[in-house]
Amino acid sequence: MVKWEYKTVYIDFPKQQEIRPGQRREAEQAYSSAQAILNGYGEQGWELVSLRPEQLAAFTGSVRWEFQPQTYLAVFKRAKE
């Protein structure tokens, strides 16, 4: 029977508002950084089993309030050796 170990990791994103030409680079860097974090754990044998938003950033949109994830909780697992 396989026994598992689990790891939880918080991944932060900068507050993102409307992506204007000057802001696009910042958003792309945040997503590249998150991808690097996920790939790093994958290279260590961890499998991502859950990724959910934990903290939301709120700001006014053109007509209503908008909410975007600012922090995600990632849950990984791998077989115990």
mmCIF file of N, CA and C in Angstrom:
data_model
loop_
_atom_site.group_PDB
_atom_site.id
_atom_site.type_symbol
_atom_site.label_atom_id
_atom_site.label_comp_id
_atom_site.label_asym_id
_atom_site.label_seq_id
_atom_site.Cartn_x
_atom_site.Cartn_y
_atom_site.Cartn_z
ATOM 1 N N MET A 1 0.840 -1.175 0.000
ATOM 2 C CA MET A 1 0.000 0.000 0.000
ATOM 3 C C MET A 1 0.894 1.252 0.000
ATOM 4 N N VAL A 2 0.591 2.164 -0.894
ATOM 5 C CA VAL A 2 1.384 3.394 -1.010
ATOM 6 C C VAL A 2 1.008 4.355 0.117
ATOM 7 N N LYS A 3 2.013 4.911 0.751
ATOM 8 C CA LYS A 3 1.801 5.948 1.774
ATOM 9 C C LYS A 3 2.244 7.274 1.176
ATOM 10 N N TRP A 4 1.487 8.314 1.472
ATOM 11 C CA TRP A 4 1.730 9.630 0.891
ATOM 12 C C TRP A 4 2.172 10.626 1.947
ATOM 13 N N GLU A 5 2.968 11.589 1.501
ATOM 14 C CA GLU A 5 3.255 12.764 2.323
ATOM 15 C C GLU A 5 2.733 13.971 1.555
ATOM 16 N N TYR A 6 2.315 14.987 2.292
ATOM 17 C CA TYR A 6 1.686 16.161 1.692
ATOM 18 C C TYR A 6 2.441 17.426 2.071
ATOM 19 N N LYS A 7 2.347 18.424 1.187
ATOM 20 C CA LYS A 7 2.989 19.725 1.428
ATOM 21 C C LYS A 7 2.012 20.797 0.960
ATOM 22 N N THR A 8 1.868 21.853 1.766
ATOM 23 C CA THR A 8 1.048 22.995 1.362
ATOM 24 C C THR A 8 1.954 24.206 1.181
ATOM 25 N N VAL A 9 1.692 24.962 0.132
ATOM 26 C CA VAL A 9 2.521 26.116 -0.216
ATOM 27 C C VAL A 9 1.606 27.268 -0.623
ATOM 28 N N TYR A 10 1.871 28.466 -0.111
ATOM 29 C CA TYR A 10 1.143 29.660 -0.537
ATOM 30 C C TYR A 10 1.924 30.328 -1.661
ATOM 31 N N ILE A 11 1.222 30.662 -2.740
ATOM 32 C CA ILE A 11 1.833 31.336 -3.884
ATOM 33 C C ILE A 11 1.171 32.700 -4.010
ATOM 34 N N ASP A 12 1.969 33.759 -3.911
ATOM 35 C CA ASP A 12 1.447 35.127 -3.959
ATOM 36 C C ASP A 12 1.556 35.713 -5.357
ATOM 37 N N PHE A 13 0.533 36.494 -5.721
ATOM 38 C CA PHE A 13 0.526 37.254 -6.961
ATOM 39 C C PHE A 13 0.371 38.718 -6.583
ATOM 40 N N PRO A 14 0.979 39.621 -7.347
ATOM 41 C CA PRO A 14 0.749 41.037 -7.060
ATOM 42 C C PRO A 14 -0.695 41.389 -7.395
ATOM 43 N N LYS A 15 -1.212 42.427 -6.744
ATOM 44 C CA LYS A 15 -2.573 42.867 -7.051
ATOM 45 C C LYS A 15 -2.607 43.277 -8.513
ATOM 46 N N GLN A 16 -3.544 42.708 -9.236
ATOM 47 C CA GLN A 16 -3.644 43.015 -10.660
ATOM 48 C C GLN A 16 -4.939 43.756 -10.924
ATOM 49 N N GLN A 17 -4.825 44.884 -11.541
ATOM 50 C CA GLN A 17 -6.009 45.610 -11.947
ATOM 51 C C GLN A 17 -6.131 45.416 -13.449
ATOM 52 N N GLU A 18 -6.749 46.369 -14.125
ATOM 53 C CA GLU A 18 -6.827 46.239 -15.570
ATOM 54 C C GLU A 18 -5.413 46.160 -16.118
ATOM 55 N N ILE A 19 -5.220 45.257 -17.055
ATOM 56 C CA ILE A 19 -3.882 45.090 -17.617
ATOM 57 C C ILE A 19 -3.711 46.115 -18.737
ATOM 58 N N ARG A 20 -2.944 47.115 -18.437
ATOM 59 C CA ARG A 20 -2.607 48.119 -19.447
ATOM 60 C C ARG A 20 -1.244 47.742 -20.013
ATOM 61 N N PRO A 21 -0.841 48.330 -21.121
ATOM 62 C CA PRO A 21 0.442 47.938 -21.711
ATOM 63 C C PRO A 21 1.599 47.946 -20.722
ATOM 64 N N GLY A 22 1.668 48.913 -19.835
ATOM 65 C CA GLY A 22 2.756 48.978 -18.868
ATOM 66 C C GLY A 22 2.650 47.933 -17.769
ATOM 67 N N GLN A 23 1.458 47.426 -17.521
ATOM 68 C CA GLN A 23 1.240 46.459 -16.453
ATOM 69 C C GLN A 23 1.343 45.025 -16.939
ATOM 70 N N ARG A 24 1.238 44.812 -18.223
ATOM 71 C CA ARG A 24 1.240 43.448 -18.753
ATOM 72 C C ARG A 24 2.500 42.703 -18.354
ATOM 73 N N ARG A 25 3.628 43.367 -18.417
ATOM 74 C CA ARG A 25 4.897 42.715 -18.082
ATOM 75 C C ARG A 25 4.887 42.225 -16.628
ATOM 76 N N GLU A 26 4.355 43.044 -15.712
ATOM 77 C CA GLU A 26 4.298 42.650 -14.299
ATOM 78 C C GLU A 26 3.432 41.401 -14.129
ATOM 79 N N ALA A 27 2.286 41.345 -14.793
ATOM 80 C CA ALA A 27 1.403 40.182 -14.695
ATOM 81 C C ALA A 27 2.075 38.950 -15.285
ATOM 82 N N GLU A 28 2.737 39.105 -16.425
ATOM 83 C CA GLU A 28 3.430 37.971 -17.048
ATOM 84 C C GLU A 28 4.537 37.451 -16.141
ATOM 85 N N GLN A 29 5.252 38.361 -15.479
ATOM 86 C CA GLN A 29 6.320 37.941 -14.568
ATOM 87 C C GLN A 29 5.750 37.173 -13.382
ATOM 88 N N ALA A 30 4.596 37.599 -12.872
ATOM 89 C CA ALA A 30 3.976 36.901 -11.740
ATOM 90 C C ALA A 30 3.586 35.487 -12.136
ATOM 91 N N TYR A 31 2.985 35.331 -13.313
ATOM 92 C CA TYR A 31 2.585 33.995 -13.752
ATOM 93 C C TYR A 31 3.804 33.132 -14.058
ATOM 94 N N SER A 32 4.849 33.713 -14.615
ATOM 95 C CA SER A 32 6.078 32.953 -14.866
ATOM 96 C C SER A 32 6.693 32.496 -13.555
ATOM 97 N N SER A 33 6.644 33.352 -12.544
ATOM 98 C CA SER A 33 7.187 33.004 -11.238
ATOM 99 C C SER A 33 6.394 31.857 -10.615
ATOM 100 N N ALA A 34 5.071 31.902 -10.705
ATOM 101 C CA ALA A 34 4.233 30.822 -10.165
ATOM 102 C C ALA A 34 4.514 29.519 -10.895
ATOM 103 N N GLN A 35 4.668 29.594 -12.198
ATOM 104 C CA GLN A 35 4.968 28.391 -12.981
ATOM 105 C C GLN A 35 6.320 27.811 -12.565
ATOM 106 N N ALA A 36 7.284 28.669 -12.310
ATOM 107 C CA ALA A 36 8.600 28.199 -11.868
ATOM 108 C C ALA A 36 8.495 27.505 -10.505
ATOM 109 N N ILE A 37 7.673 28.051 -9.607
ATOM 110 C CA ILE A 37 7.477 27.423 -8.295
ATOM 111 C C ILE A 37 6.864 26.041 -8.465
ATOM 112 N N LEU A 38 5.798 25.946 -9.261
ATOM 113 C CA LEU A 38 5.135 24.656 -9.477
ATOM 114 C C LEU A 38 6.078 23.655 -10.132
ATOM 115 N N ASN A 39 6.825 24.098 -11.137
ATOM 116 C CA ASN A 39 7.780 23.206 -11.805
ATOM 117 C C ASN A 39 8.877 22.748 -10.846
ATOM 118 N N GLY A 40 9.310 23.632 -9.958
ATOM 119 C CA GLY A 40 10.341 23.274 -8.982
ATOM 120 C C GLY A 40 9.888 22.141 -8.075
ATOM 121 N N TYR A 41 8.660 22.223 -7.593
ATOM 122 C CA TYR A 41 8.142 21.135 -6.755
ATOM 123 C C TYR A 41 7.961 19.861 -7.573
ATOM 124 N N GLY A 42 7.532 20.003 -8.823
ATOM 125 C CA GLY A 42 7.389 18.827 -9.689
ATOM 126 C C GLY A 42 8.714 18.117 -9.902
ATOM 127 N N GLU A 43 9.789 18.878 -10.065
ATOM 128 C CA GLU A 43 11.114 18.274 -10.250
ATOM 129 C C GLU A 43 11.586 17.530 -9.002
ATOM 130 N N GLN A 44 11.044 17.908 -7.840
ATOM 131 C CA GLN A 44 11.393 17.229 -6.588
ATOM 132 C C GLN A 44 10.478 16.030 -6.317
ATOM 133 N N GLY A 45 9.607 15.715 -7.274
ATOM 134 C CA GLY A 45 8.731 14.557 -7.126
ATOM 135 C C GLY A 45 7.357 14.857 -6.553
ATOM 136 N N TRP A 46 7.056 16.127 -6.313
ATOM 137 C CA TRP A 46 5.752 16.498 -5.774
ATOM 138 C C TRP A 46 4.740 16.631 -6.903
ATOM 139 N N GLU A 47 3.546 16.100 -6.686
ATOM 140 C CA GLU A 47 2.443 16.197 -7.649
ATOM 141 C C GLU A 47 1.420 17.193 -7.115
ATOM 142 N N LEU A 48 1.036 18.165 -7.945
ATOM 143 C CA LEU A 48 0.036 19.155 -7.547
ATOM 144 C C LEU A 48 -1.335 18.484 -7.535
ATOM 145 N N VAL A 49 -2.021 18.524 -6.399
ATOM 146 C CA VAL A 49 -3.342 17.900 -6.306
ATOM 147 C C VAL A 49 -4.454 18.925 -6.125
ATOM 148 N N SER A 50 -4.102 20.148 -5.728
ATOM 149 C CA SER A 50 -5.121 21.177 -5.541
ATOM 150 C C SER A 50 -4.475 22.552 -5.625
ATOM 151 N N LEU A 51 -5.197 23.479 -6.248
ATOM 152 C CA LEU A 51 -4.755 24.873 -6.314
ATOM 153 C C LEU A 51 -6.006 25.724 -6.188
ATOM 154 N N ARG A 52 -6.098 26.484 -5.097
ATOM 155 C CA ARG A 52 -7.307 27.279 -4.901
ATOM 156 C C ARG A 52 -6.959 28.668 -4.398
ATOM 157 N N PRO A 53 -7.790 29.662 -4.747
ATOM 158 C CA PRO A 53 -7.546 31.013 -4.253
ATOM 159 C C PRO A 53 -7.812 31.093 -2.760
ATOM 160 N N GLU A 54 -6.933 31.773 -2.044
ATOM 161 C CA GLU A 54 -7.064 31.939 -0.597
ATOM 162 C C GLU A 54 -7.376 33.377 -0.215
ATOM 163 N N GLN A 55 -6.829 34.321 -0.953
ATOM 164 C CA GLN A 55 -7.022 35.728 -0.629
ATOM 165 C C GLN A 55 -7.362 36.451 -1.919
ATOM 166 N N LEU A 56 -8.400 37.277 -1.871
ATOM 167 C CA LEU A 56 -8.828 38.003 -3.056
ATOM 168 C C LEU A 56 -8.532 39.485 -2.900
ATOM 169 N N ALA A 57 -8.211 40.132 -4.009
ATOM 170 C CA ALA A 57 -8.050 41.582 -4.038
ATOM 171 C C ALA A 57 -9.312 42.155 -4.672
ATOM 172 N N ALA A 58 -9.883 43.170 -4.067
ATOM 173 C CA ALA A 58 -11.100 43.785 -4.584
ATOM 174 C C ALA A 58 -10.782 45.186 -5.095
ATOM 175 N N PHE A 59 -11.398 45.535 -6.208
ATOM 176 C CA PHE A 59 -11.255 46.880 -6.746
ATOM 177 C C PHE A 59 -12.467 47.180 -7.600
ATOM 178 N N THR A 60 -12.723 48.463 -7.818
ATOM 179 C CA THR A 60 -13.887 48.832 -8.609
ATOM 180 C C THR A 60 -13.573 48.673 -10.077
ATOM 181 N N GLY A 61 -14.485 48.041 -10.774
ATOM 182 C CA GLY A 61 -14.375 47.897 -12.222
ATOM 183 C C GLY A 61 -15.155 49.018 -12.877
ATOM 184 N N SER A 62 -15.440 48.882 -14.152
ATOM 185 C CA SER A 62 -16.160 49.928 -14.864
ATOM 186 C C SER A 62 -17.606 50.045 -14.384
ATOM 187 N N VAL A 63 -18.217 48.924 -13.983
ATOM 188 C CA VAL A 63 -19.612 48.944 -13.564
ATOM 189 C C VAL A 63 -19.813 48.349 -12.174
ATOM 190 N N ARG A 64 -18.936 47.467 -11.748
ATOM 191 C CA ARG A 64 -19.135 46.745 -10.485
ATOM 192 C C ARG A 64 -17.787 46.483 -9.814
ATOM 193 N N TRP A 65 -17.863 45.960 -8.605
ATOM 194 C CA TRP A 65 -16.645 45.525 -7.924
ATOM 195 C C TRP A 65 -16.129 44.265 -8.588
ATOM 196 N N GLU A 66 -14.829 44.167 -8.699
ATOM 197 C CA GLU A 66 -14.220 42.966 -9.262
ATOM 198 C C GLU A 66 -13.262 42.379 -8.233
ATOM 199 N N PHE A 67 -13.157 41.066 -8.243
ATOM 200 C CA PHE A 67 -12.291 40.361 -7.309
ATOM 201 C C PHE A 67 -11.327 39.486 -8.091
ATOM 202 N N GLN A 68 -10.068 39.538 -7.724
ATOM 203 C CA GLN A 68 -9.066 38.692 -8.363
ATOM 204 C C GLN A 68 -8.237 38.006 -7.286
ATOM 205 N N PRO A 69 -7.894 36.747 -7.508
ATOM 206 C CA PRO A 69 -7.052 36.046 -6.531
ATOM 207 C C PRO A 69 -5.709 36.752 -6.377
ATOM 208 N N GLN A 70 -5.255 36.849 -5.136
ATOM 209 C CA GLN A 70 -3.954 37.447 -4.862
ATOM 210 C C GLN A 70 -3.008 36.403 -4.271
ATOM 211 N N THR A 71 -3.564 35.439 -3.568
ATOM 212 C CA THR A 71 -2.776 34.352 -2.987
ATOM 213 C C THR A 71 -3.487 33.031 -3.259
ATOM 214 N N TYR A 72 -2.723 32.041 -3.679
ATOM 215 C CA TYR A 72 -3.269 30.701 -3.913
ATOM 216 C C TYR A 72 -2.651 29.733 -2.912
ATOM 217 N N LEU A 73 -3.429 28.733 -2.523
ATOM 218 C CA LEU A 73 -2.925 27.646 -1.698
ATOM 219 C C LEU A 73 -2.745 26.434 -2.605
ATOM 220 N N ALA A 74 -1.518 25.960 -2.720
ATOM 221 C CA ALA A 74 -1.208 24.778 -3.527
ATOM 222 C C ALA A 74 -0.975 23.603 -2.584
ATOM 223 N N VAL A 75 -1.577 22.466 -2.900
ATOM 224 C CA VAL A 75 -1.379 21.248 -2.120
ATOM 225 C C VAL A 75 -0.707 20.225 -3.028
ATOM 226 N N PHE A 76 0.405 19.679 -2.560
ATOM 227 C CA PHE A 76 1.175 18.687 -3.305
ATOM 228 C C PHE A 76 1.198 17.378 -2.532
ATOM 229 N N LYS A 77 1.427 16.280 -3.256
ATOM 230 C CA LYS A 77 1.646 14.988 -2.593
ATOM 231 C C LYS A 77 2.740 14.231 -3.336
ATOM 232 N N ARG A 78 3.367 13.318 -2.619
ATOM 233 C CA ARG A 78 4.319 12.394 -3.230
ATOM 234 C C ARG A 78 4.391 11.146 -2.355
ATOM 235 N N ALA A 79 4.785 10.054 -2.980
ATOM 236 C CA ALA A 79 4.884 8.789 -2.252
ATOM 237 C C ALA A 79 6.034 8.871 -1.258
ATOM 238 N N LYS A 80 5.799 8.349 -0.061
ATOM 239 C CA LYS A 80 6.872 8.287 0.943
ATOM 240 C C LYS A 80 7.867 7.225 0.528
ATOM 241 N N GLU A 81 9.114 7.519 0.757
ATOM 242 C CA GLU A 81 10.162 6.551 0.404
ATOM 243 C C GLU A 81 10.432 5.595 1.535
#
